[in-house]
PDB file of C-alpha atoms in Angstrom:
ATOM      1  CA  MET A 242      23.296 -27.642 -27.771  1.00  0.00           C
ATOM      2  CA  TRP A 243      23.039 -23.817 -28.417  1.00  0.00           C
ATOM      3  CA  LYS A 244      19.444 -24.282 -29.447  1.00  0.00           C
ATOM      4  CA  ARG A 245      18.622 -25.755 -26.027  1.00  0.00           C
ATOM      5  CA  ILE A 246      20.474 -22.964 -24.227  1.00  0.00           C
ATOM      6  CA  VAL A 247      18.591 -20.315 -26.194  1.00  0.00           C
ATOM      7  CA  LEU A 248      15.313 -22.125 -25.639  1.00  0.00           C
ATOM      8  CA  LEU A 249      15.882 -22.441 -21.922  1.00  0.00           C
ATOM      9  CA  ALA A 250      16.868 -18.734 -21.723  1.00  0.00           C
ATOM     10  CA  ALA A 251      13.784 -17.773 -23.591  1.00  0.00           C
ATOM     11  CA  VAL A 252      11.577 -19.853 -21.328  1.00  0.00           C
ATOM     12  CA  ALA A 253      13.274 -18.405 -18.213  1.00  0.00           C
ATOM     13  CA  PHE A 254      12.897 -14.857 -19.550  1.00  0.00           C
ATOM     14  CA  SER A 255       9.226 -15.486 -20.318  1.00  0.00           C
ATOM     15  CA  LEU A 256       8.640 -16.816 -16.822  1.00  0.00           C
ATOM     16  CA  VAL A 257      10.202 -13.674 -15.289  1.00  0.00           C
ATOM     17  CA  LEU A 258       8.010 -11.462 -17.459  1.00  0.00           C
ATOM     18  CA  PHE A 259       4.768 -13.255 -17.186  1.00  0.00           C
ATOM     19  CA  TRP A 260       4.750 -15.057 -13.837  1.00  0.00           C
ATOM     20  CA  PRO A 261       2.510 -12.985 -11.543  1.00  0.00           C
ATOM     21  CA  ALA A 262       3.952 -11.651  -8.282  1.00  0.00           C
ATOM     22  CA  GLU A 263       2.039 -10.520  -5.169  1.00  0.00           C
ATOM     23  CA  CYS A 264       1.680  -6.772  -5.306  1.00  0.00           C
ATOM     24  CA  LEU A 265       0.071  -3.993  -3.323  1.00  0.00           C
ATOM     25  CA  THR A 266      -2.364  -2.524  -5.782  1.00  0.00           C
ATOM     26  CA  ALA A 267      -4.591   0.534  -6.155  1.00  0.00           C
ATOM     27  CA  LYS A 268      -7.560   0.363  -8.553  1.00  0.00           C
ATOM     28  CA  CYS A 269     -10.002   2.982  -9.564  1.00  0.00           C
ATOM     29  CA  GLY A 270     -12.986   1.950 -11.752  1.00  0.00           C
ATOM     30  CA  GLY A 271     -11.262  -1.250 -12.605  1.00  0.00           C
ATOM     31  CA  LYS A 272      -8.171   0.627 -13.794  1.00  0.00           C
ATOM     32  CA  LEU A 273      -4.811  -0.367 -12.129  1.00  0.00           C
ATOM     33  CA  LEU A 274      -3.136   2.749 -10.786  1.00  0.00           C
ATOM     34  CA  PHE A 275      -0.088   1.066  -9.299  1.00  0.00           C
ATOM     35  CA  ALA A 276       1.205  -2.370  -8.406  1.00  0.00           C
ATOM     36  CA  TRP A 277       4.212  -2.600  -6.024  1.00  0.00           C
ATOM     37  CA  PRO A 278       5.712  -5.931  -4.981  1.00  0.00           C
ATOM     38  CA  ILE A 279       4.954  -6.805  -1.311  1.00  0.00           C
ATOM     39  CA  ARG A 280       6.011  -9.759   0.819  1.00  0.00           C
ATOM     40  CA  THR A 281       4.119 -11.512   3.615  1.00  0.00           C
ATOM     41  CA  GLY A 282       4.778  -9.715   6.861  1.00  0.00           C
ATOM     42  CA  GLU A 283       5.700  -6.409   5.129  1.00  0.00           C
ATOM     43  CA  THR A 284       4.052  -3.159   6.171  1.00  0.00           C
ATOM     44  CA  PHE A 285       2.961  -0.122   4.230  1.00  0.00           C
ATOM     45  CA  GLU A 286       1.563   3.231   5.253  1.00  0.00           C
ATOM     46  CA  ILE A 287      -1.499   5.273   4.419  1.00  0.00           C
ATOM     47  CA  SER A 288      -0.970   8.891   5.393  1.00  0.00           C
ATOM     48  CA  PHE A 289      -3.614  11.609   5.311  1.00  0.00           C
ATOM     49  CA  LEU A 290      -4.827  14.820   6.990  1.00  0.00           C
ATOM     50  CA  HIS A 291      -7.472  14.248   9.670  1.00  0.00           C
ATOM     51  CA  SER A 292     -10.644  15.843   8.396  1.00  0.00           C
ATOM     52  CA  LEU A 293     -11.583  17.502  11.742  1.00  0.00           C
ATOM     53  CA  ASN A 294      -8.342  18.858  13.135  1.00  0.00           C
ATOM     54  CA  LEU A 295      -6.352  18.863   9.855  1.00  0.00           C
ATOM     55  CA  SER A 296      -3.349  17.191  11.449  1.00  0.00           C
ATOM     56  CA  PRO A 297      -1.308  14.451   9.802  1.00  0.00           C
ATOM     57  CA  VAL A 298      -2.208  10.807  10.499  1.00  0.00           C
ATOM     58  CA  THR A 299      -0.427   7.648   9.416  1.00  0.00           C
ATOM     59  CA  ASP A 300      -1.950   4.204   9.530  1.00  0.00           C
ATOM     60  CA  VAL A 301       0.489   1.240   9.402  1.00  0.00           C
ATOM     61  CA  ILE A 302      -0.945  -1.790   7.644  1.00  0.00           C
ATOM     62  CA  GLU A 303       0.636  -5.265   7.406  1.00  0.00           C
ATOM     63  CA  TRP A 304       0.137  -7.779   4.627  1.00  0.00           C
ATOM     64  CA  THR A 305      -0.221 -11.150   6.422  1.00  0.00           C
ATOM     65  CA  GLY A 306      -0.375 -13.236   3.270  1.00  0.00           C
ATOM     66  CA  ASP A 307      -4.111 -13.558   3.660  1.00  0.00           C
ATOM     67  CA  SER A 308      -5.370 -10.115   4.622  1.00  0.00           C
ATOM     68  CA  LEU A 309      -4.502  -6.499   5.272  1.00  0.00           C
ATOM     69  CA  VAL A 310      -4.267  -5.803   9.026  1.00  0.00           C
ATOM     70  CA  VAL A 311      -4.239  -2.276  10.384  1.00  0.00           C
ATOM     71  CA  ARG A 312      -1.633  -2.448  13.202  1.00  0.00           C
ATOM     72  CA  LYS A 313      -1.425   1.092  14.470  1.00  0.00           C
ATOM     73  CA  SER A 314      -2.301   4.697  13.817  1.00  0.00           C
ATOM     74  CA  VAL A 315       0.192   7.517  14.462  1.00  0.00           C
ATOM     75  CA  PHE A 316      -0.930  11.172  14.934  1.00  0.00           C
ATOM     76  CA  ARG A 317       0.461  14.425  16.252  1.00  0.00           C
ATOM     77  CA  THR A 318      -2.698  16.106  17.619  1.00  0.00           C
ATOM     78  CA  PHE A 319      -5.055  14.504  20.026  1.00  0.00           C
ATOM     79  CA  GLY A 320      -8.691  15.650  19.945  1.00  0.00           C
ATOM     80  CA  ALA A 321     -12.127  15.313  18.395  1.00  0.00           C
ATOM     81  CA  GLY A 322     -12.446  12.375  15.928  1.00  0.00           C
ATOM     82  CA  ILE A 323      -9.195  10.696  17.105  1.00  0.00           C
ATOM     83  CA  PRO A 324     -10.016   7.122  18.215  1.00  0.00           C
ATOM     84  CA  ILE A 325      -8.912   5.805  21.645  1.00  0.00           C
ATOM     85  CA  PRO A 326      -9.044   2.311  23.247  1.00  0.00           C
ATOM     86  CA  PRO A 327     -12.265   3.031  25.201  1.00  0.00           C
ATOM     87  CA  ASP A 328     -13.913   3.638  21.783  1.00  0.00           C
ATOM     88  CA  GLY A 329     -13.167  -0.042  21.075  1.00  0.00           C
ATOM     89  CA  ILE A 330     -10.276   0.764  18.686  1.00  0.00           C
ATOM     90  CA  GLY A 331      -6.804  -0.368  19.649  1.00  0.00           C
ATOM     91  CA  THR A 332      -5.449  -1.700  22.936  1.00  0.00           C
ATOM     92  CA  GLU A 333      -3.106   1.110  24.051  1.00  0.00           C
ATOM     93  CA  LEU A 334      -2.483   4.788  23.433  1.00  0.00           C
ATOM     94  CA  ILE A 335       1.181   5.656  23.712  1.00  0.00           C
ATOM     95  CA  SER A 336       2.431   9.265  23.886  1.00  0.00           C
ATOM     96  CA  THR A 337       6.107   9.812  22.934  1.00  0.00           C
ATOM     97  CA  ASP A 338       8.195  12.611  21.398  1.00  0.00           C
ATOM     98  CA  GLY A 339       5.216  14.876  20.543  1.00  0.00           C
ATOM     99  CA  ARG A 340       3.172  12.145  18.854  1.00  0.00           C
ATOM    100  CA  TYR A 341       0.577   9.553  19.814  1.00  0.00           C
ATOM    101  CA  GLU A 342       0.439   5.989  18.686  1.00  0.00           C
ATOM    102  CA  LEU A 343      -2.705   3.931  18.890  1.00  0.00           C
ATOM    103  CA  VAL A 344      -1.499   0.357  18.806  1.00  0.00           C
ATOM    104  CA  GLY A 345      -3.152  -3.015  18.870  1.00  0.00           C
ATOM    105  CA  ILE A 346      -5.829  -2.108  16.339  1.00  0.00           C
ATOM    106  CA  ASP A 347      -5.402  -5.422  14.508  1.00  0.00           C
ATOM    107  CA  ARG A 348      -8.367  -4.864  12.135  1.00  0.00           C
ATOM    108  CA  GLU A 349      -8.333  -7.317   9.250  1.00  0.00           C
ATOM    109  CA  MET A 350      -9.579  -6.356   5.798  1.00  0.00           C
ATOM    110  CA  LYS A 351      -9.365  -7.856   2.308  1.00  0.00           C
ATOM    111  CA  SER A 352      -9.271  -4.336   0.759  1.00  0.00           C
ATOM    112  CA  ILE A 353      -9.296  -0.770   1.854  1.00  0.00           C
ATOM    113  CA  PRO A 354     -11.675   1.638   0.050  1.00  0.00           C
ATOM    114  CA  ILE A 355     -10.623   5.234  -0.070  1.00  0.00           C
ATOM    115  CA  MET A 356     -12.467   8.250  -1.450  1.00  0.00           C
ATOM    116  CA  THR A 357     -10.034  10.808  -2.937  1.00  0.00           C
ATOM    117  CA  GLN A 358     -10.390  14.468  -1.817  1.00  0.00           C
ATOM    118  CA  ASP A 359      -8.033  17.458  -1.285  1.00  0.00           C
ATOM    119  CA  VAL A 360      -8.564  16.736   2.409  1.00  0.00           C
ATOM    120  CA  PRO A 361      -7.627  14.159   3.577  1.00  0.00           C
ATOM    121  CA  ASN A 362      -5.213  13.864   0.573  1.00  0.00           C
ATOM    122  CA  HIS A 363      -4.358  10.131   1.034  1.00  0.00           C
ATOM    123  CA  ARG A 364      -0.841   8.936   0.261  1.00  0.00           C
ATOM    124  CA  ILE A 365       0.404   5.357   0.169  1.00  0.00           C
ATOM    125  CA  ALA A 366       3.989   4.460   0.926  1.00  0.00           C
ATOM    126  CA  LEU A 367       5.826   1.104   0.619  1.00  0.00           C
ATOM    127  CA  GLY A 368       9.528   0.434   0.496  1.00  0.00           C
ATOM    128  CA  GLY A 369      10.628   3.855  -0.645  1.00  0.00           C
ATOM    129  CA  ARG A 370       7.770   4.329  -3.084  1.00  0.00           C
ATOM    130  CA  GLU A 371       4.972   6.806  -2.498  1.00  0.00           C
ATOM    131  CA  ALA A 372       1.777   7.596  -4.422  1.00  0.00           C
ATOM    132  CA  CYS A 373      -0.679  10.466  -3.915  1.00  0.00           C
ATOM    133  CA  LEU A 374      -4.122   9.003  -4.610  1.00  0.00           C
ATOM    134  CA  PRO A 375      -5.832  12.248  -5.672  1.00  0.00           C
ATOM    135  CA  GLU A 376      -3.055  12.807  -8.204  1.00  0.00           C
ATOM    136  CA  LEU A 377      -3.384   9.297  -9.625  1.00  0.00           C
ATOM    137  CA  ALA A 378      -7.136   8.955  -9.718  1.00  0.00           C
ATOM    138  CA  GLY A 379      -8.457  12.506  -9.604  1.00  0.00           C
ATOM    139  CA  LEU A 380     -10.709  14.040  -6.961  1.00  0.00           C
ATOM    140  CA  GLY A 381     -13.980  12.415  -5.862  1.00  0.00           C
ATOM    141  CA  LYS A 382     -12.942   8.925  -7.020  1.00  0.00           C
ATOM    142  CA  SER A 383     -13.200   5.646  -5.166  1.00  0.00           C
ATOM    143  CA  VAL A 384      -9.875   3.858  -4.967  1.00  0.00           C
ATOM    144  CA  ASP A 385      -9.535   0.243  -3.778  1.00  0.00           C
ATOM    145  CA  ILE A 386      -6.285  -0.724  -2.063  1.00  0.00           C
ATOM    146  CA  SER A 387      -5.629  -4.485  -1.934  1.00  0.00           C
ATOM    147  CA  VAL A 388      -3.072  -7.191  -2.698  1.00  0.00           C
ATOM    148  CA  GLY A 389      -3.197  -9.109  -5.923  1.00  0.00           C
ATOM    149  CA  ARG A 390      -1.032 -10.991  -8.377  1.00  0.00           C
ATOM    150  CA  VAL A 391       0.382  -8.821 -11.207  1.00  0.00           C
ATOM    151  CA  THR A 392       2.910  -9.747 -13.881  1.00  0.00           C
ATOM    152  CA  LEU A 393       6.114  -7.812 -14.474  1.00  0.00           C
ATOM    153  CA  VAL A 394       4.901  -6.985 -18.001  1.00  0.00           C
ATOM    154  CA  ALA A 395       1.760  -5.327 -16.583  1.00  0.00           C
ATOM    155  CA  ARG A 396       3.817  -3.397 -13.985  1.00  0.00           C
ATOM    156  CA  LEU A 397       6.252  -2.229 -16.658  1.00  0.00           C
ATOM    157  CA  ALA A 398       3.377  -1.124 -18.923  1.00  0.00           C
ATOM    158  CA  LEU A 399       1.808   0.746 -15.995  1.00  0.00           C
ATOM    159  CA  THR A 400       4.789   2.601 -14.633  1.00  0.00           C
ATOM    160  CA  GLY A 401       7.497   2.482 -17.290  1.00  0.00           C
ATOM    161  CA  TYR A 402      10.843   0.886 -16.887  1.00  0.00           C
ATOM    162  CA  ARG A 403      12.613   3.880 -15.190  1.00  0.00           C
ATOM    163  CA  LYS A 404      10.017   4.140 -12.421  1.00  0.00           C
ATOM    164  CA  MET A 405      10.468   0.463 -11.608  1.00  0.00           C
ATOM    165  CA  LEU A 406      14.088   0.965 -10.605  1.00  0.00           C
TER     166      LEU A 406
END
């Protein structure tokens, strides 16, 4: 009987370690930079400095289970290079509390390519985690943001046990 219990525990432990989970990933040159668990309907943010007016911008992206959908863009300064609904981007521009929200963007993508530079200095945030892409990949690198299936073993090897908590 104990042998069966040990065997079942070993099988269950192996499944936890090696069963791939859906994760938001960043890859550079085929190398996995991070892999964070994400659920269908969950949103994450890509923050950066606008290259023309050097003000902060945050794009909110939802994982629908099939694609990444840009839902809105939040910025503090309105001006050159900032999209508006007449440009064909978004459905409404809302101004509240010293910031602007361009909502109704609803642009679907399978992945989001980002070129790392000091400006715009892209950062990704999901569920209390944050990564600075230029720090992870280096400057002048192409980073691909997407959702894929990654095992716990691969995530532990990537980030180390303490960073997973």
